[in-house]
PDB file of C-alpha atoms in Angstrom:
ATOM      1  CA  MET A   1     -10.685  13.242  29.119  1.00  0.00           C
ATOM      2  CA  GLU A   2      -7.737  11.872  27.208  1.00  0.00           C
ATOM      3  CA  ARG A   3      -8.068  11.460  23.514  1.00  0.00           C
ATOM      4  CA  GLN A   4      -7.816   8.040  21.910  1.00  0.00           C
ATOM      5  CA  ALA A   5      -4.962   7.238  19.547  1.00  0.00           C
ATOM      6  CA  TRP A   6      -7.305   7.352  16.535  1.00  0.00           C
ATOM      7  CA  GLN A   7      -8.510  10.824  17.561  1.00  0.00           C
ATOM      8  CA  GLU A   8      -4.946  12.101  17.714  1.00  0.00           C
ATOM      9  CA  LYS A   9      -4.368  10.627  14.270  1.00  0.00           C
ATOM     10  CA  VAL A  10      -7.501  12.238  12.887  1.00  0.00           C
ATOM     11  CA  HIS A  11      -6.487  15.561  14.413  1.00  0.00           C
ATOM     12  CA  GLU A  12      -3.045  15.347  12.879  1.00  0.00           C
ATOM     13  CA  ILE A  13      -4.543  14.683   9.430  1.00  0.00           C
ATOM     14  CA  ILE A  14      -7.387  17.198   9.562  1.00  0.00           C
ATOM     15  CA  TYR A  15      -5.881  20.066  11.477  1.00  0.00           C
ATOM     16  CA  GLU A  16      -2.160  19.951  10.849  1.00  0.00           C
ATOM     17  CA  ALA A  17      -0.714  21.310   7.613  1.00  0.00           C
ATOM     18  CA  ASP A  18       2.900  20.353   8.361  1.00  0.00           C
ATOM     19  CA  THR A  19       2.569  16.569   7.782  1.00  0.00           C
ATOM     20  CA  PRO A  20       2.275  14.979   4.380  1.00  0.00           C
ATOM     21  CA  ALA A  21      -1.067  13.368   5.182  1.00  0.00           C
ATOM     22  CA  GLY A  22      -2.407  16.622   6.572  1.00  0.00           C
ATOM     23  CA  LYS A  23      -1.347  18.662   3.564  1.00  0.00           C
ATOM     24  CA  LEU A  24      -2.726  16.077   1.125  1.00  0.00           C
ATOM     25  CA  PHE A  25      -6.050  16.009   3.042  1.00  0.00           C
ATOM     26  CA  ASP A  26      -6.431  19.761   2.946  1.00  0.00           C
ATOM     27  CA  LEU A  27      -5.490  20.031  -0.675  1.00  0.00           C
ATOM     28  CA  ALA A  28      -8.088  17.357  -1.507  1.00  0.00           C
ATOM     29  CA  LEU A  29     -10.613  19.221   0.671  1.00  0.00           C
ATOM     30  CA  ILE A  30      -9.998  22.538  -1.200  1.00  0.00           C
ATOM     31  CA  ALA A  31     -10.322  20.741  -4.540  1.00  0.00           C
ATOM     32  CA  SER A  32     -13.640  19.238  -3.408  1.00  0.00           C
ATOM     33  CA  ILE A  33     -14.910  22.684  -2.262  1.00  0.00           C
ATOM     34  CA  ILE A  34     -14.048  24.248  -5.628  1.00  0.00           C
ATOM     35  CA  ILE A  35     -15.625  21.466  -7.613  1.00  0.00           C
ATOM     36  CA  SER A  36     -18.849  21.531  -5.446  1.00  0.00           C
ATOM     37  CA  VAL A  37     -19.076  25.260  -5.906  1.00  0.00           C
ATOM     38  CA  ILE A  38     -18.716  24.892  -9.674  1.00  0.00           C
ATOM     39  CA  ALA A  39     -21.506  22.255  -9.642  1.00  0.00           C
ATOM     40  CA  ILE A  40     -23.773  24.684  -7.758  1.00  0.00           C
ATOM     41  CA  MET A  41     -23.149  27.433 -10.287  1.00  0.00           C
ATOM     42  CA  LEU A  42     -23.759  25.102 -13.240  1.00  0.00           C
ATOM     43  CA  ASP A  43     -26.984  23.940 -11.641  1.00  0.00           C
ATOM     44  CA  SER A  44     -28.257  27.527 -11.602  1.00  0.00           C
ATOM     45  CA  ILE A  45     -27.994  27.689 -15.441  1.00  0.00           C
ATOM     46  CA  PRO A  46     -31.495  26.708 -16.769  1.00  0.00           C
ATOM     47  CA  SER A  47     -30.243  24.815 -19.847  1.00  0.00           C
ATOM     48  CA  ILE A  48     -27.710  22.803 -17.887  1.00  0.00           C
ATOM     49  CA  ASN A  49     -30.135  22.181 -15.074  1.00  0.00           C
ATOM     50  CA  ALA A  50     -32.642  20.814 -17.599  1.00  0.00           C
ATOM     51  CA  SER A  51     -30.218  18.334 -19.096  1.00  0.00           C
ATOM     52  CA  HIS A  52     -27.941  17.446 -16.139  1.00  0.00           C
ATOM     53  CA  GLY A  53     -29.960  18.497 -13.103  1.00  0.00           C
ATOM     54  CA  ASP A  54     -30.233  15.018 -11.644  1.00  0.00           C
ATOM     55  CA  LEU A  55     -26.479  14.392 -11.981  1.00  0.00           C
ATOM     56  CA  LEU A  56     -25.633  17.740 -10.368  1.00  0.00           C
ATOM     57  CA  TYR A  57     -28.143  17.037  -7.538  1.00  0.00           C
ATOM     58  CA  LYS A  58     -26.379  13.737  -6.801  1.00  0.00           C
ATOM     59  CA  VAL A  59     -22.975  15.416  -6.968  1.00  0.00           C
ATOM     60  CA  GLU A  60     -24.085  18.085  -4.539  1.00  0.00           C
ATOM     61  CA  TRP A  61     -25.374  15.468  -2.021  1.00  0.00           C
ATOM     62  CA  ALA A  62     -22.177  13.455  -2.372  1.00  0.00           C
ATOM     63  CA  PHE A  63     -20.107  16.469  -1.467  1.00  0.00           C
ATOM     64  CA  THR A  64     -22.494  17.454   1.312  1.00  0.00           C
ATOM     65  CA  VAL A  65     -22.307  14.044   2.957  1.00  0.00           C
ATOM     66  CA  THR A  66     -18.472  14.154   2.629  1.00  0.00           C
ATOM     67  CA  PHE A  67     -18.300  17.554   4.222  1.00  0.00           C
ATOM     68  CA  THR A  68     -20.711  16.464   7.004  1.00  0.00           C
ATOM     69  CA  ILE A  69     -18.429  13.547   7.882  1.00  0.00           C
ATOM     70  CA  GLU A  70     -15.474  15.832   7.910  1.00  0.00           C
ATOM     71  CA  TYR A  71     -17.294  18.325  10.127  1.00  0.00           C
ATOM     72  CA  ILE A  72     -18.114  15.641  12.629  1.00  0.00           C
ATOM     73  CA  LEU A  73     -14.484  14.410  12.642  1.00  0.00           C
ATOM     74  CA  ARG A  74     -13.266  17.858  13.283  1.00  0.00           C
ATOM     75  CA  ILE A  75     -15.554  18.135  16.336  1.00  0.00           C
ATOM     76  CA  ILE A  76     -14.633  14.742  17.913  1.00  0.00           C
ATOM     77  CA  SER A  77     -10.889  14.921  17.205  1.00  0.00           C
ATOM     78  CA  ILE A  78     -10.217  17.891  19.542  1.00  0.00           C
ATOM     79  CA  LYS A  79     -10.736  18.162  23.326  1.00  0.00           C
ATOM     80  CA  ARG A  80     -12.612  21.410  23.330  1.00  0.00           C
ATOM     81  CA  SER A  81     -15.061  21.007  20.510  1.00  0.00           C
ATOM     82  CA  ARG A  82     -16.891  24.253  21.371  1.00  0.00           C
ATOM     83  CA  SER A  83     -13.773  26.220  20.388  1.00  0.00           C
ATOM     84  CA  TYR A  84     -14.056  24.895  16.833  1.00  0.00           C
ATOM     85  CA  ILE A  85     -17.827  24.876  16.602  1.00  0.00           C
ATOM     86  CA  PHE A  86     -18.090  28.582  17.415  1.00  0.00           C
ATOM     87  CA  SER A  87     -15.006  29.697  15.571  1.00  0.00           C
ATOM     88  CA  PHE A  88     -15.227  31.553  12.242  1.00  0.00           C
ATOM     89  CA  LEU A  89     -14.175  28.530  10.207  1.00  0.00           C
ATOM     90  CA  GLY A  90     -16.345  26.235  12.307  1.00  0.00           C
ATOM     91  CA  ILE A  91     -19.399  28.328  11.591  1.00  0.00           C
ATOM     92  CA  ILE A  92     -18.570  28.477   7.893  1.00  0.00           C
ATOM     93  CA  ASP A  93     -18.107  24.686   7.847  1.00  0.00           C
ATOM     94  CA  LEU A  94     -21.548  24.257   9.333  1.00  0.00           C
ATOM     95  CA  LEU A  95     -23.214  26.800   7.036  1.00  0.00           C
ATOM     96  CA  SER A  96     -21.650  25.080   4.019  1.00  0.00           C
ATOM     97  CA  ILE A  97     -23.680  21.957   4.633  1.00  0.00           C
ATOM     98  CA  LEU A  98     -26.943  23.223   6.081  1.00  0.00           C
ATOM     99  CA  PRO A  99     -28.511  24.624   2.859  1.00  0.00           C
ATOM    100  CA  THR A 100     -28.531  21.245   1.206  1.00  0.00           C
ATOM    101  CA  TYR A 101     -30.277  19.603   4.180  1.00  0.00           C
ATOM    102  CA  LEU A 102     -32.759  22.529   4.491  1.00  0.00           C
ATOM    103  CA  GLY A 103     -33.637  22.015   0.838  1.00  0.00           C
ATOM    104  CA  LEU A 104     -35.321  18.778   1.908  1.00  0.00           C
ATOM    105  CA  PHE A 105     -37.874  20.733   3.969  1.00  0.00           C
ATOM    106  CA  VAL A 106     -37.968  24.145   2.245  1.00  0.00           C
ATOM    107  CA  THR A 107     -38.775  24.562  -1.399  1.00  0.00           C
ATOM    108  CA  GLY A 108     -37.085  27.264  -3.479  1.00  0.00           C
ATOM    109  CA  GLN A 109     -33.553  28.251  -4.307  1.00  0.00           C
ATOM    110  CA  GLY A 110     -32.185  28.126  -0.791  1.00  0.00           C
ATOM    111  CA  HIS A 111     -29.849  25.232  -1.493  1.00  0.00           C
ATOM    112  CA  TYR A 112     -27.765  27.569  -3.640  1.00  0.00           C
ATOM    113  CA  LEU A 113     -26.620  29.240  -0.372  1.00  0.00           C
ATOM    114  CA  ALA A 114     -24.283  26.273  -0.029  1.00  0.00           C
ATOM    115  CA  ILE A 115     -21.957  28.378  -2.238  1.00  0.00           C
ATOM    116  CA  VAL A 116     -20.799  29.956   1.058  1.00  0.00           C
ATOM    117  CA  ARG A 117     -18.538  26.952   1.430  1.00  0.00           C
ATOM    118  CA  LEU A 118     -16.197  28.829  -0.921  1.00  0.00           C
ATOM    119  CA  PHE A 119     -15.054  30.674   2.265  1.00  0.00           C
ATOM    120  CA  ARG A 120     -13.473  27.448   3.313  1.00  0.00           C
ATOM    121  CA  VAL A 121     -10.686  27.819   0.759  1.00  0.00           C
ATOM    122  CA  LEU A 122      -9.246  30.441   3.125  1.00  0.00           C
ATOM    123  CA  ARG A 123      -7.514  27.478   4.651  1.00  0.00           C
ATOM    124  CA  ILE A 124      -5.175  27.587   1.669  1.00  0.00           C
ATOM    125  CA  PHE A 125      -3.114  30.264   3.350  1.00  0.00           C
ATOM    126  CA  ARG A 126      -2.234  27.810   6.123  1.00  0.00           C
ATOM    127  CA  ILE A 127      -2.099  24.664   4.032  1.00  0.00           C
ATOM    128  CA  LEU A 128       0.401  25.975   1.469  1.00  0.00           C
ATOM    129  CA  LYS A 129       2.333  27.702   4.236  1.00  0.00           C
ATOM    130  CA  LEU A 130       2.205  31.069   2.458  1.00  0.00           C
ATOM    131  CA  ALA A 131       3.715  32.693   5.544  1.00  0.00           C
ATOM    132  CA  GLN A 132       3.721  36.250   4.277  1.00  0.00           C
ATOM    133  CA  TYR A 133       0.015  36.081   3.378  1.00  0.00           C
ATOM    134  CA  LEU A 134      -0.871  34.319   6.577  1.00  0.00           C
ATOM    135  CA  LYS A 135       0.969  36.971   8.541  1.00  0.00           C
ATOM    136  CA  GLU A 136      -0.752  39.809   6.723  1.00  0.00           C
ATOM    137  CA  ALA A 137      -4.196  38.169   7.138  1.00  0.00           C
ATOM    138  CA  SER A 138      -3.574  37.744  10.867  1.00  0.00           C
ATOM    139  CA  ILE A 139      -2.551  41.426  11.178  1.00  0.00           C
ATOM    140  CA  LEU A 140      -5.706  42.495   9.390  1.00  0.00           C
ATOM    141  CA  ILE A 141      -7.906  40.307  11.563  1.00  0.00           C
ATOM    142  CA  SER A 142      -6.199  41.624  14.699  1.00  0.00           C
ATOM    143  CA  ALA A 143      -6.692  45.202  13.602  1.00  0.00           C
ATOM    144  CA  LEU A 144     -10.378  44.592  12.861  1.00  0.00           C
ATOM    145  CA  HIS A 145     -10.925  43.020  16.223  1.00  0.00           C
ATOM    146  CA  ALA A 146      -9.145  45.773  18.054  1.00  0.00           C
ATOM    147  CA  SER A 147     -11.134  48.508  16.278  1.00  0.00           C
ATOM    148  CA  LYS A 148     -14.568  46.759  16.602  1.00  0.00           C
ATOM    149  CA  ARG A 149     -15.823  49.124  19.315  1.00  0.00           C
ATOM    150  CA  LYS A 150     -14.823  52.241  17.469  1.00  0.00           C
ATOM    151  CA  ILE A 151     -16.413  50.928  14.280  1.00  0.00           C
ATOM    152  CA  PHE A 152     -19.581  50.031  16.266  1.00  0.00           C
ATOM    153  CA  VAL A 153     -19.829  53.599  17.628  1.00  0.00           C
ATOM    154  CA  PHE A 154     -19.222  54.982  14.127  1.00  0.00           C
ATOM    155  CA  PHE A 155     -21.898  52.691  12.715  1.00  0.00           C
ATOM    156  CA  CYS A 156     -24.392  53.839  15.344  1.00  0.00           C
ATOM    157  CA  THR A 157     -23.563  57.446  14.556  1.00  0.00           C
ATOM    158  CA  VAL A 158     -24.219  56.857  10.846  1.00  0.00           C
ATOM    159  CA  ILE A 159     -27.587  55.210  11.651  1.00  0.00           C
ATOM    160  CA  VAL A 160     -28.625  58.177  13.727  1.00  0.00           C
ATOM    161  CA  LEU A 161     -27.364  60.537  11.000  1.00  0.00           C
ATOM    162  CA  VAL A 162     -29.286  58.889   8.157  1.00  0.00           C
ATOM    163  CA  THR A 163     -32.391  58.679  10.239  1.00  0.00           C
ATOM    164  CA  ILE A 164     -32.362  62.382  10.952  1.00  0.00           C
ATOM    165  CA  LEU A 165     -31.442  63.320   7.358  1.00  0.00           C
ATOM    166  CA  GLY A 166     -34.126  61.001   5.987  1.00  0.00           C
ATOM    167  CA  SER A 167     -36.744  62.550   8.253  1.00  0.00           C
ATOM    168  CA  ILE A 168     -35.767  66.012   7.249  1.00  0.00           C
ATOM    169  CA  MET A 169     -35.877  65.149   3.570  1.00  0.00           C
ATOM    170  CA  TYR A 170     -39.357  63.649   4.058  1.00  0.00           C
ATOM    171  CA  ILE A 171     -40.613  66.883   5.650  1.00  0.00           C
ATOM    172  CA  VAL A 172     -39.085  68.933   2.821  1.00  0.00           C
ATOM    173  CA  GLU A 173     -40.019  66.750  -0.195  1.00  0.00           C
ATOM    174  CA  SER A 174     -43.146  64.726   0.709  1.00  0.00           C
ATOM    175  CA  SER A 175     -45.688  67.455  -0.112  1.00  0.00           C
ATOM    176  CA  SER A 176     -44.404  67.893  -3.727  1.00  0.00           C
ATOM    177  CA  ASN A 177     -42.506  64.703  -4.433  1.00  0.00           C
ATOM    178  CA  PRO A 178     -44.424  61.355  -4.237  1.00  0.00           C
ATOM    179  CA  VAL A 179     -41.122  59.403  -4.246  1.00  0.00           C
ATOM    180  CA  PHE A 180     -40.546  60.422  -0.631  1.00  0.00           C
ATOM    181  CA  LYS A 181     -43.776  58.802   0.541  1.00  0.00           C
ATOM    182  CA  SER A 182     -42.693  57.942   4.091  1.00  0.00           C
ATOM    183  CA  ILE A 183     -39.850  58.368   6.516  1.00  0.00           C
ATOM    184  CA  PRO A 184     -38.515  54.822   6.005  1.00  0.00           C
ATOM    185  CA  HIS A 185     -38.396  55.461   2.237  1.00  0.00           C
ATOM    186  CA  SER A 186     -36.596  58.736   2.912  1.00  0.00           C
ATOM    187  CA  ILE A 187     -34.129  56.979   5.200  1.00  0.00           C
ATOM    188  CA  TYR A 188     -33.399  54.534   2.414  1.00  0.00           C
ATOM    189  CA  TRP A 189     -32.590  57.495   0.154  1.00  0.00           C
ATOM    190  CA  ALA A 190     -30.300  58.922   2.862  1.00  0.00           C
ATOM    191  CA  ILE A 191     -28.433  55.636   3.225  1.00  0.00           C
ATOM    192  CA  VAL A 192     -27.959  55.277  -0.549  1.00  0.00           C
ATOM    193  CA  THR A 193     -26.798  58.882  -0.802  1.00  0.00           C
ATOM    194  CA  ILE A 194     -24.464  59.073   2.160  1.00  0.00           C
ATOM    195  CA  THR A 195     -22.760  55.850   1.145  1.00  0.00           C
ATOM    196  CA  THR A 196     -22.192  57.472  -2.346  1.00  0.00           C
ATOM    197  CA  VAL A 197     -24.002  54.537  -4.084  1.00  0.00           C
ATOM    198  CA  GLY A 198     -26.601  56.765  -5.680  1.00  0.00           C
ATOM    199  CA  TYR A 199     -29.043  54.399  -7.435  1.00  0.00           C
ATOM    200  CA  GLY A 200     -30.995  57.300  -8.858  1.00  0.00           C
ATOM    201  CA  ASP A 201     -34.415  55.765  -8.141  1.00  0.00           C
ATOM    202  CA  MET A 202     -35.124  58.572  -5.641  1.00  0.00           C
ATOM    203  CA  ALA A 203     -34.176  62.223  -6.180  1.00  0.00           C
ATOM    204  CA  PRO A 204     -35.335  65.495  -4.684  1.00  0.00           C
ATOM    205  CA  ILE A 205     -37.140  68.037  -6.910  1.00  0.00           C
ATOM    206  CA  THR A 206     -37.282  71.070  -4.682  1.00  0.00           C
ATOM    207  CA  GLY A 207     -34.532  73.594  -4.277  1.00  0.00           C
ATOM    208  CA  LEU A 208     -34.179  73.002  -0.563  1.00  0.00           C
ATOM    209  CA  GLY A 209     -34.327  69.286  -1.076  1.00  0.00           C
ATOM    210  CA  ARG A 210     -31.458  69.423  -3.648  1.00  0.00           C
ATOM    211  CA  PHE A 211     -29.440  71.616  -1.290  1.00  0.00           C
ATOM    212  CA  ILE A 212     -29.795  69.095   1.507  1.00  0.00           C
ATOM    213  CA  ALA A 213     -28.925  66.320  -0.950  1.00  0.00           C
ATOM    214  CA  ALA A 214     -25.747  68.070  -1.912  1.00  0.00           C
ATOM    215  CA  ILE A 215     -24.767  68.386   1.776  1.00  0.00           C
ATOM    216  CA  VAL A 216     -25.441  64.673   2.231  1.00  0.00           C
ATOM    217  CA  MET A 217     -23.338  63.741  -0.735  1.00  0.00           C
ATOM    218  CA  LEU A 218     -20.399  65.782   0.449  1.00  0.00           C
ATOM    219  CA  LEU A 219     -20.891  64.388   3.974  1.00  0.00           C
ATOM    220  CA  GLY A 220     -20.741  60.895   2.542  1.00  0.00           C
ATOM    221  CA  TYR A 221     -17.247  61.510   1.102  1.00  0.00           C
ATOM    222  CA  ALA A 222     -16.071  62.790   4.503  1.00  0.00           C
ATOM    223  CA  ILE A 223     -17.517  59.783   6.285  1.00  0.00           C
ATOM    224  CA  ILE A 224     -15.576  57.353   4.100  1.00  0.00           C
ATOM    225  CA  ALA A 225     -12.350  58.529   5.667  1.00  0.00           C
ATOM    226  CA  VAL A 226     -13.451  57.667   9.274  1.00  0.00           C
ATOM    227  CA  PRO A 227     -13.424  53.836   9.202  1.00  0.00           C
ATOM    228  CA  SER A 228     -10.308  53.906   7.022  1.00  0.00           C
ATOM    229  CA  GLY A 229      -8.521  56.023   9.655  1.00  0.00           C
ATOM    230  CA  ILE A 230      -9.679  53.778  12.547  1.00  0.00           C
ATOM    231  CA  ILE A 231      -8.477  50.573  10.846  1.00  0.00           C
ATOM    232  CA  THR A 232      -5.262  52.097   9.649  1.00  0.00           C
ATOM    233  CA  SER A 233      -4.428  53.174  13.194  1.00  0.00           C
ATOM    234  CA  GLU A 234      -5.081  49.696  14.515  1.00  0.00           C
ATOM    235  CA  LEU A 235      -3.072  48.098  11.704  1.00  0.00           C
ATOM    236  CA  THR A 236      -0.102  50.141  12.850  1.00  0.00           C
ATOM    237  CA  GLN A 237      -0.396  48.647  16.287  1.00  0.00           C
ATOM    238  CA  ALA A 238      -1.073  45.119  15.038  1.00  0.00           C
ATOM    239  CA  VAL A 239       2.190  45.052  13.007  1.00  0.00           C
ATOM    240  CA  LYS A 240       3.995  44.680  16.317  1.00  0.00           C
ATOM    241  CA  ASN A 241       2.244  41.322  16.972  1.00  0.00           C
ATOM    242  CA  GLN A 242       3.092  39.391  13.809  1.00  0.00           C
ATOM    243  CA  PHE A 243       2.998  35.573  13.847  1.00  0.00           C
ATOM    244  CA  ASN A 244       3.050  32.843  11.148  1.00  0.00           C
ATOM    245  CA  ASN A 245       3.173  29.494  13.061  1.00  0.00           C
ATOM    246  CA  THR A 246       0.696  26.992  11.510  1.00  0.00           C
ATOM    247  CA  THR A 247       0.753  24.520  14.414  1.00  0.00           C
ATOM    248  CA  SER A 248      -2.834  23.626  15.458  1.00  0.00           C
ATOM    249  CA  CYS A 249      -3.779  23.283  19.133  1.00  0.00           C
ATOM    250  CA  PRO A 250      -4.924  19.743  19.863  1.00  0.00           C
ATOM    251  CA  SER A 251      -7.486  21.119  22.397  1.00  0.00           C
ATOM    252  CA  CYS A 252      -9.178  24.107  20.731  1.00  0.00           C
ATOM    253  CA  ALA A 253      -7.797  23.930  17.137  1.00  0.00           C
ATOM    254  CA  HIS A 254      -6.435  27.516  17.298  1.00  0.00           C
ATOM    255  CA  HIS A 255      -3.476  27.757  14.969  1.00  0.00           C
ATOM    256  CA  SER A 256      -2.243  31.361  14.987  1.00  0.00           C
ATOM    257  CA  HIS A 257       0.693  31.121  17.448  1.00  0.00           C
ATOM    258  CA  GLU A 258       4.047  32.801  17.735  1.00  0.00           C
ATOM    259  CA  ASN A 259       6.896  30.801  16.268  1.00  0.00           C
ATOM    260  CA  ASP A 260       8.412  30.157  19.733  1.00  0.00           C
ATOM    261  CA  ALA A 261       5.089  29.297  21.437  1.00  0.00           C
ATOM    262  CA  ILE A 262       5.084  26.238  23.644  1.00  0.00           C
ATOM    263  CA  HIS A 263       1.538  26.452  24.883  1.00  0.00           C
ATOM    264  CA  CYS A 264      -1.704  27.588  23.145  1.00  0.00           C
ATOM    265  CA  LYS A 265      -2.373  31.245  23.851  1.00  0.00           C
ATOM    266  CA  VAL A 266      -6.158  30.537  23.908  1.00  0.00           C
ATOM    267  CA  CYS A 267      -6.578  27.468  26.160  1.00  0.00           C
ATOM    268  CA  GLY A 268      -3.058  26.838  27.508  1.00  0.00           C
ATOM    269  CA  GLU A 269      -2.738  23.346  26.023  1.00  0.00           C
ATOM    270  CA  LYS A 270       0.815  22.252  25.223  1.00  0.00           C
ATOM    271  CA  LEU A 271       1.529  22.448  21.494  1.00  0.00           C
TER     272      LEU A 271
END
């Protein structure tokens, strides 16, 4: 279905960073995001909340309504709305407004989760046409995407490893050390140790337990190099596919295209 003239105009303003109106809109949007995040942080301070809580509550709702309208306009101004809705930025846009609405039905501090809208300032790389940063960000994302299977296998291997090590530590320590009171608790210790965090809330007291702990610590340092090597390898390959075009597809809103691209590489729409 063909878009109406007003939809094309809205798309140009909201999605395009090359036009004066589009750039002004995006800069205003980023300023609004930063101000709203500052309001959320101030509201979490008890003294400020006690004296200006009502004002900050109204400010938060004003920004939430504004971002909601913007979210709806983003959906209706492109042909393939699903492409935007399920994209990274589309999900972030939705998550940035949901906490405030959920606060109407759920009591507690959940509305502070709206601070995730700070992720939306990532648009600044496209808005200000910082080509070198946009290019590097695109390369990094491409490398992470290409290495996702290897990282998944590595993650599963680590899960199996900490489960086995935690179980062994439980067998060794549980009889004389009340801290290792179950296998899940021991697995927690193995995770903390193998990731080199070392909170110190759980520690072995037997000689064999300390020996195993030393092995786990050394193993943790060795494991750190694995994901680094995977991503570095993919980064080397991703450098060959650099792009810095900020033109947004009118159909799916994808905007990472090669400079000489005529059609969208995702949906095939003419740019």
